[in-house]
Amino acid sequence: MKEFIEYILQYGNLNKQQIDLIASKAKELQLNKDEYFAEAGKVLKQVGFIIDGILRICYYNNKGEEITKIFMEEKHLLYNLSNVPSTEYIQAATNCKLLVFSNQDWKEISNTIIEWENIIQKIAHKSLVQKLERVSPLISQDATTRYLEFMEKYPTLVNRIPLAYIASYLGITQQSLSRIRKKIR
């Protein structure tokens, strides 16, 4: 809970009663590697905050190939309050610990704390900027350049997640990724 409150306080101020309200609504969720936080075709019924671990957003293309779109590590907020079924999967790339709020509790927090929507908008804006910077690299770049950019954008992920996920994100085979990694060393 402490991590989440510290994160929120970077974007606005909360008093003790507001912090207590938030704490009373939060639950901890453990996800094992490969478990899903959200599945395509289903409505996300909770808001999540990553305390520890890495999640990935992925989908299947029209050939049935799994494509990793983006990785999210600690201190990321996951939400979809639009009640629209997701088109993508959110899967644990490592064992994860999250703080979760039901959509109903999240709305109650929003209705009670006047400044909440403003804080969440600031977080969403920052998250969008990060997402645009990190979105899967252009396929027009060669694979080595894409991998080097990946290591620059996600310096802490390379040794924490399976190579298959990185290869999927880069749009290359796992064998090609292994060759690139050997060549770079």
PDB file of N, CA, C and O in Angstrom, residues 68-147:
ATOM      1  N   THR A  68       3.628  -9.497 -28.528  1.00  0.00           N
ATOM      2  CA  THR A  68       3.745  -8.682 -27.319  1.00  0.00           C
ATOM      3  C   THR A  68       3.779  -7.224 -27.749  1.00  0.00           C
ATOM      4  O   THR A  68       4.613  -6.828 -28.558  1.00  0.00           O
ATOM      5  N   LYS A  69       2.868  -6.444 -27.205  1.00  0.00           N
ATOM      6  CA  LYS A  69       2.747  -5.035 -27.594  1.00  0.00           C
ATOM      7  C   LYS A  69       3.581  -4.129 -26.694  1.00  0.00           C
ATOM      8  O   LYS A  69       4.204  -3.188 -27.164  1.00  0.00           O
ATOM      9  N   ILE A  70       3.533  -4.388 -25.387  1.00  0.00           N
ATOM     10  CA  ILE A  70       4.240  -3.516 -24.447  1.00  0.00           C
ATOM     11  C   ILE A  70       4.449  -4.264 -23.130  1.00  0.00           C
ATOM     12  O   ILE A  70       3.701  -5.189 -22.814  1.00  0.00           O
ATOM     13  N   PHE A  71       5.459  -3.855 -22.379  1.00  0.00           N
ATOM     14  CA  PHE A  71       5.716  -4.387 -21.043  1.00  0.00           C
ATOM     15  C   PHE A  71       5.436  -3.293 -20.028  1.00  0.00           C
ATOM     16  O   PHE A  71       5.673  -2.116 -20.293  1.00  0.00           O
ATOM     17  N   MET A  72       4.937  -3.694 -18.866  1.00  0.00           N
ATOM     18  CA  MET A  72       4.707  -2.755 -17.773  1.00  0.00           C
ATOM     19  C   MET A  72       5.359  -3.312 -16.525  1.00  0.00           C
ATOM     20  O   MET A  72       5.130  -4.466 -16.173  1.00  0.00           O
ATOM     21  N   GLU A  73       6.163  -2.471 -15.890  1.00  0.00           N
ATOM     22  CA  GLU A  73       6.844  -2.924 -14.688  1.00  0.00           C
ATOM     23  C   GLU A  73       6.283  -2.189 -13.472  1.00  0.00           C
ATOM     24  O   GLU A  73       5.244  -1.552 -13.560  1.00  0.00           O
ATOM     25  N   GLU A  74       6.973  -2.289 -12.375  1.00  0.00           N
ATOM     26  CA  GLU A  74       6.512  -1.688 -11.131  1.00  0.00           C
ATOM     27  C   GLU A  74       6.090  -0.229 -11.323  1.00  0.00           C
ATOM     28  O   GLU A  74       6.630   0.482 -12.159  1.00  0.00           O
ATOM     29  N   LYS A  75       5.132   0.171 -10.491  1.00  0.00           N
ATOM     30  CA  LYS A  75       4.593   1.533 -10.461  1.00  0.00           C
ATOM     31  C   LYS A  75       3.846   1.899 -11.743  1.00  0.00           C
ATOM     32  O   LYS A  75       3.971   2.992 -12.255  1.00  0.00           O
ATOM     33  N   HIS A  76       3.048   0.949 -12.239  1.00  0.00           N
ATOM     34  CA  HIS A  76       2.151   1.212 -13.363  1.00  0.00           C
ATOM     35  C   HIS A  76       0.723   0.931 -12.918  1.00  0.00           C
ATOM     36  O   HIS A  76       0.469  -0.041 -12.206  1.00  0.00           O
ATOM     37  N   LEU A  77      -0.177   1.772 -13.362  1.00  0.00           N
ATOM     38  CA  LEU A  77      -1.594   1.648 -13.050  1.00  0.00           C
ATOM     39  C   LEU A  77      -2.302   1.026 -14.249  1.00  0.00           C
ATOM     40  O   LEU A  77      -2.060   1.437 -15.384  1.00  0.00           O
ATOM     41  N   LEU A  78      -3.152   0.038 -14.017  1.00  0.00           N
ATOM     42  CA  LEU A  78      -3.890  -0.651 -15.071  1.00  0.00           C
ATOM     43  C   LEU A  78      -5.372  -0.458 -14.832  1.00  0.00           C
ATOM     44  O   LEU A  78      -5.879  -0.858 -13.791  1.00  0.00           O
ATOM     45  N   TYR A  79      -6.050   0.135 -15.801  1.00  0.00           N
ATOM     46  CA  TYR A  79      -7.490   0.298 -15.625  1.00  0.00           C
ATOM     47  C   TYR A  79      -8.191   0.460 -16.957  1.00  0.00           C
ATOM     48  O   TYR A  79      -7.597   0.856 -17.944  1.00  0.00           O
ATOM     49  N   ASN A  80      -9.470   0.104 -16.952  1.00  0.00           N
ATOM     50  CA  ASN A  80     -10.345   0.289 -18.102  1.00  0.00           C
ATOM     51  C   ASN A  80     -11.743   0.433 -17.517  1.00  0.00           C
ATOM     52  O   ASN A  80     -12.417  -0.550 -17.272  1.00  0.00           O
ATOM     53  N   LEU A  81     -12.122   1.656 -17.269  1.00  0.00           N
ATOM     54  CA  LEU A  81     -13.415   1.895 -16.614  1.00  0.00           C
ATOM     55  C   LEU A  81     -14.555   2.051 -17.617  1.00  0.00           C
ATOM     56  O   LEU A  81     -15.665   2.385 -17.263  1.00  0.00           O
ATOM     57  N   SER A  82     -14.278   1.794 -18.896  1.00  0.00           N
ATOM     58  CA  SER A  82     -15.286   2.014 -19.930  1.00  0.00           C
ATOM     59  C   SER A  82     -16.281   0.858 -20.068  1.00  0.00           C
ATOM     60  O   SER A  82     -17.227   0.957 -20.833  1.00  0.00           O
ATOM     61  N   ASN A  83     -16.067  -0.227 -19.331  1.00  0.00           N
ATOM     62  CA  ASN A  83     -16.950  -1.400 -19.398  1.00  0.00           C
ATOM     63  C   ASN A  83     -17.038  -2.012 -20.789  1.00  0.00           C
ATOM     64  O   ASN A  83     -18.046  -2.595 -21.156  1.00  0.00           O
ATOM     65  N   VAL A  84     -15.978  -1.859 -21.574  1.00  0.00           N
ATOM     66  CA  VAL A  84     -15.905  -2.433 -22.910  1.00  0.00           C
ATOM     67  C   VAL A  84     -14.966  -3.644 -22.832  1.00  0.00           C
ATOM     68  O   VAL A  84     -13.909  -3.555 -22.212  1.00  0.00           O
ATOM     69  N   PRO A  85     -15.336  -4.752 -23.455  1.00  0.00           N
ATOM     70  CA  PRO A  85     -14.432  -5.911 -23.425  1.00  0.00           C
ATOM     71  C   PRO A  85     -13.063  -5.569 -24.023  1.00  0.00           C
ATOM     72  O   PRO A  85     -12.959  -4.846 -25.011  1.00  0.00           O
ATOM     73  N   SER A  86     -12.040  -6.117 -23.415  1.00  0.00           N
ATOM     74  CA  SER A  86     -10.671  -5.881 -23.862  1.00  0.00           C
ATOM     75  C   SER A  86     -10.405  -6.627 -25.163  1.00  0.00           C
ATOM     76  O   SER A  86     -10.970  -7.691 -25.407  1.00  0.00           O
ATOM     77  N   THR A  87      -9.545  -6.076 -25.995  1.00  0.00           N
ATOM     78  CA  THR A  87      -9.142  -6.748 -27.226  1.00  0.00           C
ATOM     79  C   THR A  87      -7.784  -7.425 -27.041  1.00  0.00           C
ATOM     80  O   THR A  87      -7.285  -8.068 -27.954  1.00  0.00           O
ATOM     81  N   GLU A  88      -7.196  -7.239 -25.858  1.00  0.00           N
ATOM     82  CA  GLU A  88      -5.855  -7.751 -25.603  1.00  0.00           C
ATOM     83  C   GLU A  88      -5.816  -8.495 -24.267  1.00  0.00           C
ATOM     84  O   GLU A  88      -6.731  -8.395 -23.462  1.00  0.00           O
ATOM     85  N   TYR A  89      -4.736  -9.210 -24.075  1.00  0.00           N
ATOM     86  CA  TYR A  89      -4.485  -9.919 -22.824  1.00  0.00           C
ATOM     87  C   TYR A  89      -3.479  -9.123 -22.007  1.00  0.00           C
ATOM     88  O   TYR A  89      -2.562  -8.512 -22.568  1.00  0.00           O
ATOM     89  N   ILE A  90      -3.640  -9.128 -20.704  1.00  0.00           N
ATOM     90  CA  ILE A  90      -2.615  -8.594 -19.806  1.00  0.00           C
ATOM     91  C   ILE A  90      -2.157  -9.793 -18.986  1.00  0.00           C
ATOM     92  O   ILE A  90      -2.935 -10.366 -18.216  1.00  0.00           O
ATOM     93  N   GLN A  91      -0.900 -10.195 -19.211  1.00  0.00           N
ATOM     94  CA  GLN A  91      -0.379 -11.431 -18.652  1.00  0.00           C
ATOM     95  C   GLN A  91       0.863 -11.159 -17.813  1.00  0.00           C
ATOM     96  O   GLN A  91       1.675 -10.300 -18.155  1.00  0.00           O
ATOM     97  N   ALA A  92       1.007 -11.898 -16.736  1.00  0.00           N
ATOM     98  CA  ALA A  92       2.191 -11.788 -15.889  1.00  0.00           C
ATOM     99  C   ALA A  92       3.384 -12.398 -16.628  1.00  0.00           C
ATOM    100  O   ALA A  92       3.371 -13.580 -16.961  1.00  0.00           O
ATOM    101  N   ALA A  93       4.413 -11.579 -16.886  1.00  0.00           N
ATOM    102  CA  ALA A  93       5.642 -12.066 -17.521  1.00  0.00           C
ATOM    103  C   ALA A  93       6.581 -12.636 -16.454  1.00  0.00           C
ATOM    104  O   ALA A  93       7.487 -13.402 -16.760  1.00  0.00           O
ATOM    105  N   THR A  94       6.366 -12.225 -15.208  1.00  0.00           N
ATOM    106  CA  THR A  94       7.092 -12.751 -14.049  1.00  0.00           C
ATOM    107  C   THR A  94       6.046 -12.942 -12.953  1.00  0.00           C
ATOM    108  O   THR A  94       4.892 -12.535 -13.119  1.00  0.00           O
ATOM    109  N   ASN A  95       6.425 -13.513 -11.825  1.00  0.00           N
ATOM    110  CA  ASN A  95       5.513 -13.511 -10.680  1.00  0.00           C
ATOM    111  C   ASN A  95       5.274 -12.053 -10.316  1.00  0.00           C
ATOM    112  O   ASN A  95       6.210 -11.242 -10.329  1.00  0.00           O
ATOM    113  N   CYS A  96       4.041 -11.704 -10.017  1.00  0.00           N
ATOM    114  CA  CYS A  96       3.689 -10.306  -9.754  1.00  0.00           C
ATOM    115  C   CYS A  96       2.885 -10.152  -8.473  1.00  0.00           C
ATOM    116  O   CYS A  96       2.133 -11.044  -8.084  1.00  0.00           O
ATOM    117  N   LYS A  97       3.050  -8.988  -7.868  1.00  0.00           N
ATOM    118  CA  LYS A  97       2.222  -8.590  -6.731  1.00  0.00           C
ATOM    119  C   LYS A  97       1.568  -7.272  -7.134  1.00  0.00           C
ATOM    120  O   LYS A  97       2.257  -6.328  -7.534  1.00  0.00           O
ATOM    121  N   LEU A  98       0.245  -7.230  -7.065  1.00  0.00           N
ATOM    122  CA  LEU A  98      -0.506  -6.033  -7.429  1.00  0.00           C
ATOM    123  C   LEU A  98      -1.402  -5.603  -6.284  1.00  0.00           C
ATOM    124  O   LEU A  98      -1.795  -6.420  -5.452  1.00  0.00           O
ATOM    125  N   LEU A  99      -1.718  -4.332  -6.297  1.00  0.00           N
ATOM    126  CA  LEU A  99      -2.748  -3.792  -5.426  1.00  0.00           C
ATOM    127  C   LEU A  99      -3.954  -3.617  -6.335  1.00  0.00           C
ATOM    128  O   LEU A  99      -3.819  -3.041  -7.427  1.00  0.00           O
ATOM    129  N   VAL A 100      -5.107  -4.133  -5.962  1.00  0.00           N
ATOM    130  CA  VAL A 100      -6.281  -4.028  -6.833  1.00  0.00           C
ATOM    131  C   VAL A 100      -7.464  -3.386  -6.108  1.00  0.00           C
ATOM    132  O   VAL A 100      -7.601  -3.486  -4.890  1.00  0.00           O
ATOM    133  N   PHE A 101      -8.275  -2.729  -6.916  1.00  0.00           N
ATOM    134  CA  PHE A 101      -9.502  -2.079  -6.456  1.00  0.00           C
ATOM    135  C   PHE A 101     -10.608  -2.515  -7.406  1.00  0.00           C
ATOM    136  O   PHE A 101     -10.404  -2.507  -8.624  1.00  0.00           O
ATOM    137  N   SER A 102     -11.763  -2.863  -6.886  1.00  0.00           N
ATOM    138  CA  SER A 102     -12.886  -3.153  -7.782  1.00  0.00           C
ATOM    139  C   SER A 102     -13.249  -1.837  -8.481  1.00  0.00           C
ATOM    140  O   SER A 102     -12.990  -0.751  -7.948  1.00  0.00           O
ATOM    141  N   ASN A 103     -13.829  -1.933  -9.681  1.00  0.00           N
ATOM    142  CA  ASN A 103     -14.234  -0.706 -10.387  1.00  0.00           C
ATOM    143  C   ASN A 103     -15.203   0.112  -9.533  1.00  0.00           C
ATOM    144  O   ASN A 103     -15.149   1.343  -9.523  1.00  0.00           O
ATOM    145  N   GLN A 104     -16.072  -0.582  -8.790  1.00  0.00           N
ATOM    146  CA  GLN A 104     -17.039   0.100  -7.919  1.00  0.00           C
ATOM    147  C   GLN A 104     -16.324   0.890  -6.819  1.00  0.00           C
ATOM    148  O   GLN A 104     -16.639   2.047  -6.564  1.00  0.00           O
ATOM    149  N   ASP A 105     -15.342   0.255  -6.167  1.00  0.00           N
ATOM    150  CA  ASP A 105     -14.584   0.949  -5.120  1.00  0.00           C
ATOM    151  C   ASP A 105     -13.794   2.123  -5.701  1.00  0.00           C
ATOM    152  O   ASP A 105     -13.677   3.180  -5.077  1.00  0.00           O
ATOM    153  N   TRP A 106     -13.238   1.938  -6.899  1.00  0.00           N
ATOM    154  CA  TRP A 106     -12.479   3.012  -7.569  1.00  0.00           C
ATOM    155  C   TRP A 106     -13.390   4.217  -7.818  1.00  0.00           C
ATOM    156  O   TRP A 106     -13.001   5.355  -7.590  1.00  0.00           O
ATOM    157  N   LYS A 107     -14.628   3.935  -8.268  1.00  0.00           N
ATOM    158  CA  LYS A 107     -15.593   5.027  -8.504  1.00  0.00           C
ATOM    159  C   LYS A 107     -15.962   5.709  -7.189  1.00  0.00           C
ATOM    160  O   LYS A 107     -16.120   6.930  -7.150  1.00  0.00           O
ATOM    161  N   GLU A 108     -16.089   4.927  -6.119  1.00  0.00           N
ATOM    162  CA  GLU A 108     -16.400   5.501  -4.814  1.00  0.00           C
ATOM    163  C   GLU A 108     -15.267   6.436  -4.353  1.00  0.00           C
ATOM    164  O   GLU A 108     -15.523   7.526  -3.838  1.00  0.00           O
ATOM    165  N   ILE A 109     -14.039   6.007  -4.545  1.00  0.00           N
ATOM    166  CA  ILE A 109     -12.887   6.861  -4.216  1.00  0.00           C
ATOM    167  C   ILE A 109     -12.959   8.147  -5.035  1.00  0.00           C
ATOM    168  O   ILE A 109     -12.795   9.250  -4.517  1.00  0.00           O
ATOM    169  N   SER A 110     -13.237   7.998  -6.316  1.00  0.00           N
ATOM    170  CA  SER A 110     -13.331   9.150  -7.226  1.00  0.00           C
ATOM    171  C   SER A 110     -14.446  10.110  -6.811  1.00  0.00           C
ATOM    172  O   SER A 110     -14.280  11.326  -6.877  1.00  0.00           O
ATOM    173  N   ASN A 111     -15.574   9.554  -6.383  1.00  0.00           N
ATOM    174  CA  ASN A 111     -16.708  10.394  -5.969  1.00  0.00           C
ATOM    175  C   ASN A 111     -16.470  11.066  -4.620  1.00  0.00           C
ATOM    176  O   ASN A 111     -17.080  12.092  -4.321  1.00  0.00           O
ATOM    177  N   THR A 112     -15.603  10.497  -3.787  1.00  0.00           N
ATOM    178  CA  THR A 112     -15.356  11.013  -2.443  1.00  0.00           C
ATOM    179  C   THR A 112     -14.203  12.016  -2.409  1.00  0.00           C
ATOM    180  O   THR A 112     -14.294  13.037  -1.724  1.00  0.00           O
ATOM    181  N   ILE A 113     -13.134  11.737  -3.144  1.00  0.00           N
ATOM    182  CA  ILE A 113     -11.946  12.601  -3.129  1.00  0.00           C
ATOM    183  C   ILE A 113     -12.022  13.551  -4.324  1.00  0.00           C
ATOM    184  O   ILE A 113     -11.891  13.125  -5.483  1.00  0.00           O
ATOM    185  N   ILE A 114     -12.246  14.815  -4.032  1.00  0.00           N
ATOM    186  CA  ILE A 114     -12.457  15.823  -5.078  1.00  0.00           C
ATOM    187  C   ILE A 114     -11.296  15.883  -6.079  1.00  0.00           C
ATOM    188  O   ILE A 114     -11.509  15.964  -7.274  1.00  0.00           O
ATOM    189  N   GLU A 115     -10.090  15.788  -5.607  1.00  0.00           N
ATOM    190  CA  GLU A 115      -8.902  15.939  -6.443  1.00  0.00           C
ATOM    191  C   GLU A 115      -8.537  14.649  -7.200  1.00  0.00           C
ATOM    192  O   GLU A 115      -7.651  14.651  -8.048  1.00  0.00           O
ATOM    193  N   TRP A 116      -9.231  13.534  -6.927  1.00  0.00           N
ATOM    194  CA  TRP A 116      -8.861  12.220  -7.468  1.00  0.00           C
ATOM    195  C   TRP A 116      -8.788  12.194  -8.996  1.00  0.00           C
ATOM    196  O   TRP A 116      -7.813  11.707  -9.570  1.00  0.00           O
ATOM    197  N   GLU A 117      -9.829  12.690  -9.670  1.00  0.00           N
ATOM    198  CA  GLU A 117      -9.848  12.656 -11.140  1.00  0.00           C
ATOM    199  C   GLU A 117      -8.660  13.413 -11.731  1.00  0.00           C
ATOM    200  O   GLU A 117      -8.074  12.979 -12.721  1.00  0.00           O
ATOM    201  N   ASN A 118      -8.317  14.532 -11.131  1.00  0.00           N
ATOM    202  CA  ASN A 118      -7.175  15.330 -11.594  1.00  0.00           C
ATOM    203  C   ASN A 118      -5.871  14.536 -11.442  1.00  0.00           C
ATOM    204  O   ASN A 118      -5.021  14.536 -12.345  1.00  0.00           O
ATOM    205  N   ILE A 119      -5.708  13.861 -10.302  1.00  0.00           N
ATOM    206  CA  ILE A 119      -4.521  13.041 -10.057  1.00  0.00           C
ATOM    207  C   ILE A 119      -4.443  11.920 -11.096  1.00  0.00           C
ATOM    208  O   ILE A 119      -3.391  11.695 -11.701  1.00  0.00           O
ATOM    209  N   ILE A 120      -5.559  11.239 -11.331  1.00  0.00           N
ATOM    210  CA  ILE A 120      -5.578  10.115 -12.274  1.00  0.00           C
ATOM    211  C   ILE A 120      -5.317  10.604 -13.698  1.00  0.00           C
ATOM    212  O   ILE A 120      -4.623   9.939 -14.474  1.00  0.00           O
ATOM    213  N   GLN A 121      -5.817  11.776 -14.056  1.00  0.00           N
ATOM    214  CA  GLN A 121      -5.548  12.335 -15.395  1.00  0.00           C
ATOM    215  C   GLN A 121      -4.057  12.610 -15.577  1.00  0.00           C
ATOM    216  O   GLN A 121      -3.508  12.358 -16.652  1.00  0.00           O
ATOM    217  N   LYS A 122      -3.400  13.118 -14.543  1.00  0.00           N
ATOM    218  CA  LYS A 122      -1.955  13.362 -14.626  1.00  0.00           C
ATOM    219  C   LYS A 122      -1.202  12.042 -14.814  1.00  0.00           C
ATOM    220  O   LYS A 122      -0.270  11.962 -15.609  1.00  0.00           O
ATOM    221  N   ILE A 123      -1.619  11.014 -14.075  1.00  0.00           N
ATOM    222  CA  ILE A 123      -0.991   9.698 -14.201  1.00  0.00           C
ATOM    223  C   ILE A 123      -1.226   9.140 -15.608  1.00  0.00           C
ATOM    224  O   ILE A 123      -0.301   8.632 -16.247  1.00  0.00           O
ATOM    225  N   ALA A 124      -2.451   9.247 -16.099  1.00  0.00           N
ATOM    226  CA  ALA A 124      -2.788   8.730 -17.434  1.00  0.00           C
ATOM    227  C   ALA A 124      -1.971   9.441 -18.512  1.00  0.00           C
ATOM    228  O   ALA A 124      -1.492   8.806 -19.452  1.00  0.00           O
ATOM    229  N   HIS A 125      -1.806  10.750 -18.369  1.00  0.00           N
ATOM    230  CA  HIS A 125      -1.019  11.510 -19.344  1.00  0.00           C
ATOM    231  C   HIS A 125       0.432  11.031 -19.357  1.00  0.00           C
ATOM    232  O   HIS A 125       1.006  10.779 -20.416  1.00  0.00           O
ATOM    233  N   LYS A 126       1.016  10.886 -18.171  1.00  0.00           N
ATOM    234  CA  LYS A 126       2.408  10.435 -18.085  1.00  0.00           C
ATOM    235  C   LYS A 126       2.537   9.029 -18.662  1.00  0.00           C
ATOM    236  O   LYS A 126       3.484   8.716 -19.386  1.00  0.00           O
ATOM    237  N   SER A 127       1.572   8.173 -18.354  1.00  0.00           N
ATOM    238  CA  SER A 127       1.579   6.802 -18.842  1.00  0.00           C
ATOM    239  C   SER A 127       1.483   6.756 -20.369  1.00  0.00           C
ATOM    240  O   SER A 127       2.166   5.965 -21.016  1.00  0.00           O
ATOM    241  N   LEU A 128       0.646   7.607 -20.945  1.00  0.00           N
ATOM    242  CA  LEU A 128       0.502   7.662 -22.399  1.00  0.00           C
ATOM    243  C   LEU A 128       1.806   8.084 -23.059  1.00  0.00           C
ATOM    244  O   LEU A 128       2.228   7.491 -24.056  1.00  0.00           O
ATOM    245  N   VAL A 129       2.468   9.082 -22.495  1.00  0.00           N
ATOM    246  CA  VAL A 129       3.757   9.533 -23.029  1.00  0.00           C
ATOM    247  C   VAL A 129       4.761   8.381 -22.994  1.00  0.00           C
ATOM    248  O   VAL A 129       5.451   8.111 -23.974  1.00  0.00           O
ATOM    249  N   GLN A 130       4.831   7.666 -21.852  1.00  0.00           N
ATOM    250  CA  GLN A 130       5.750   6.522 -21.734  1.00  0.00           C
ATOM    251  C   GLN A 130       5.405   5.435 -22.743  1.00  0.00           C
ATOM    252  O   GLN A 130       6.283   4.853 -23.368  1.00  0.00           O
ATOM    253  N   LYS A 131       4.115   5.172 -22.904  1.00  0.00           N
ATOM    254  CA  LYS A 131       3.675   4.126 -23.824  1.00  0.00           C
ATOM    255  C   LYS A 131       4.088   4.473 -25.253  1.00  0.00           C
ATOM    256  O   LYS A 131       4.564   3.611 -25.991  1.00  0.00           O
ATOM    257  N   LEU A 132       3.921   5.715 -25.639  1.00  0.00           N
ATOM    258  CA  LEU A 132       4.296   6.130 -26.983  1.00  0.00           C
ATOM    259  C   LEU A 132       5.800   6.000 -27.205  1.00  0.00           C
ATOM    260  O   LEU A 132       6.255   5.665 -28.293  1.00  0.00           O
ATOM    261  N   GLU A 133       6.569   6.256 -26.149  1.00  0.00           N
ATOM    262  CA  GLU A 133       8.023   6.124 -26.252  1.00  0.00           C
ATOM    263  C   GLU A 133       8.444   4.662 -26.334  1.00  0.00           C
ATOM    264  O   GLU A 133       9.458   4.337 -26.934  1.00  0.00           O
ATOM    265  N   ARG A 134       7.656   3.779 -25.726  1.00  0.00           N
ATOM    266  CA  ARG A 134       8.061   2.379 -25.614  1.00  0.00           C
ATOM    267  C   ARG A 134       7.370   1.450 -26.590  1.00  0.00           C
ATOM    268  O   ARG A 134       7.711   0.285 -26.657  1.00  0.00           O
ATOM    269  N   VAL A 135       6.379   1.937 -27.313  1.00  0.00           N
ATOM    270  CA  VAL A 135       5.591   1.046 -28.164  1.00  0.00           C
ATOM    271  C   VAL A 135       6.521   0.277 -29.110  1.00  0.00           C
ATOM    272  O   VAL A 135       7.586   0.759 -29.479  1.00  0.00           O
ATOM    273  N   SER A 136       6.125  -0.931 -29.409  1.00  0.00           N
ATOM    274  CA  SER A 136       6.963  -1.836 -30.196  1.00  0.00           C
ATOM    275  C   SER A 136       7.617  -1.112 -31.371  1.00  0.00           C
ATOM    276  O   SER A 136       6.963  -0.385 -32.108  1.00  0.00           O
ATOM    277  N   PRO A 137       8.930  -1.284 -31.544  1.00  0.00           N
ATOM    278  CA  PRO A 137       9.674  -0.534 -32.554  1.00  0.00           C
ATOM    279  C   PRO A 137       9.214  -0.840 -33.973  1.00  0.00           C
ATOM    280  O   PRO A 137       8.637  -1.876 -34.245  1.00  0.00           O
ATOM    281  N   LEU A 138       9.511   0.099 -34.839  1.00  0.00           N
ATOM    282  CA  LEU A 138       9.133  -0.051 -36.236  1.00  0.00           C
ATOM    283  C   LEU A 138       9.848  -1.252 -36.852  1.00  0.00           C
ATOM    284  O   LEU A 138      11.044  -1.447 -36.662  1.00  0.00           O
ATOM    285  N   ILE A 139       9.113  -2.007 -37.613  1.00  0.00           N
ATOM    286  CA  ILE A 139       9.677  -3.190 -38.246  1.00  0.00           C
ATOM    287  C   ILE A 139      10.699  -2.795 -39.323  1.00  0.00           C
ATOM    288  O   ILE A 139      11.525  -3.588 -39.732  1.00  0.00           O
ATOM    289  N   SER A 140      10.687  -1.535 -39.762  1.00  0.00           N
ATOM    290  CA  SER A 140      11.645  -1.094 -40.783  1.00  0.00           C
ATOM    291  C   SER A 140      13.081  -1.080 -40.249  1.00  0.00           C
ATOM    292  O   SER A 140      14.025  -1.087 -41.031  1.00  0.00           O
ATOM    293  N   GLN A 141      13.249  -1.073 -38.941  1.00  0.00           N
ATOM    294  CA  GLN A 141      14.597  -1.128 -38.370  1.00  0.00           C
ATOM    295  C   GLN A 141      15.086  -2.570 -38.404  1.00  0.00           C
ATOM    296  O   GLN A 141      14.293  -3.503 -38.326  1.00  0.00           O
ATOM    297  N   ASP A 142      16.413  -2.749 -38.477  1.00  0.00           N
ATOM    298  CA  ASP A 142      16.919  -4.115 -38.426  1.00  0.00           C
ATOM    299  C   ASP A 142      16.788  -4.635 -36.994  1.00  0.00           C
ATOM    300  O   ASP A 142      16.668  -3.871 -36.038  1.00  0.00           O
ATOM    301  N   ALA A 143      16.816  -5.955 -36.866  1.00  0.00           N
ATOM    302  CA  ALA A 143      16.553  -6.611 -35.581  1.00  0.00           C
ATOM    303  C   ALA A 143      17.545  -6.203 -34.500  1.00  0.00           C
ATOM    304  O   ALA A 143      17.165  -6.023 -33.340  1.00  0.00           O
ATOM    305  N   THR A 144      18.809  -6.039 -34.849  1.00  0.00           N
ATOM    306  CA  THR A 144      19.821  -5.656 -33.863  1.00  0.00           C
ATOM    307  C   THR A 144      19.511  -4.272 -33.300  1.00  0.00           C
ATOM    308  O   THR A 144      19.562  -4.064 -32.086  1.00  0.00           O
ATOM    309  N   THR A 145      19.145  -3.343 -34.161  1.00  0.00           N
ATOM    310  CA  THR A 145      18.790  -1.982 -33.722  1.00  0.00           C
ATOM    311  C   THR A 145      17.574  -2.022 -32.808  1.00  0.00           C
ATOM    312  O   THR A 145      17.531  -1.355 -31.775  1.00  0.00           O
ATOM    313  N   ARG A 146      16.583  -2.846 -33.163  1.00  0.00           N
ATOM    314  CA  ARG A 146      15.377  -2.969 -32.329  1.00  0.00           C
ATOM    315  C   ARG A 146      15.742  -3.507 -30.950  1.00  0.00           C
ATOM    316  O   ARG A 146      15.241  -3.019 -29.936  1.00  0.00           O
ATOM    317  N   TYR A 147      16.622  -4.504 -30.903  1.00  0.00           N
ATOM    318  CA  TYR A 147      17.023  -5.065 -29.617  1.00  0.00           C
ATOM    319  C   TYR A 147      17.793  -4.045 -28.784  1.00  0.00           C
ATOM    320  O   TYR A 147      17.552  -3.902 -27.582  1.00  0.00           O
TER     321      TYR A 147
END
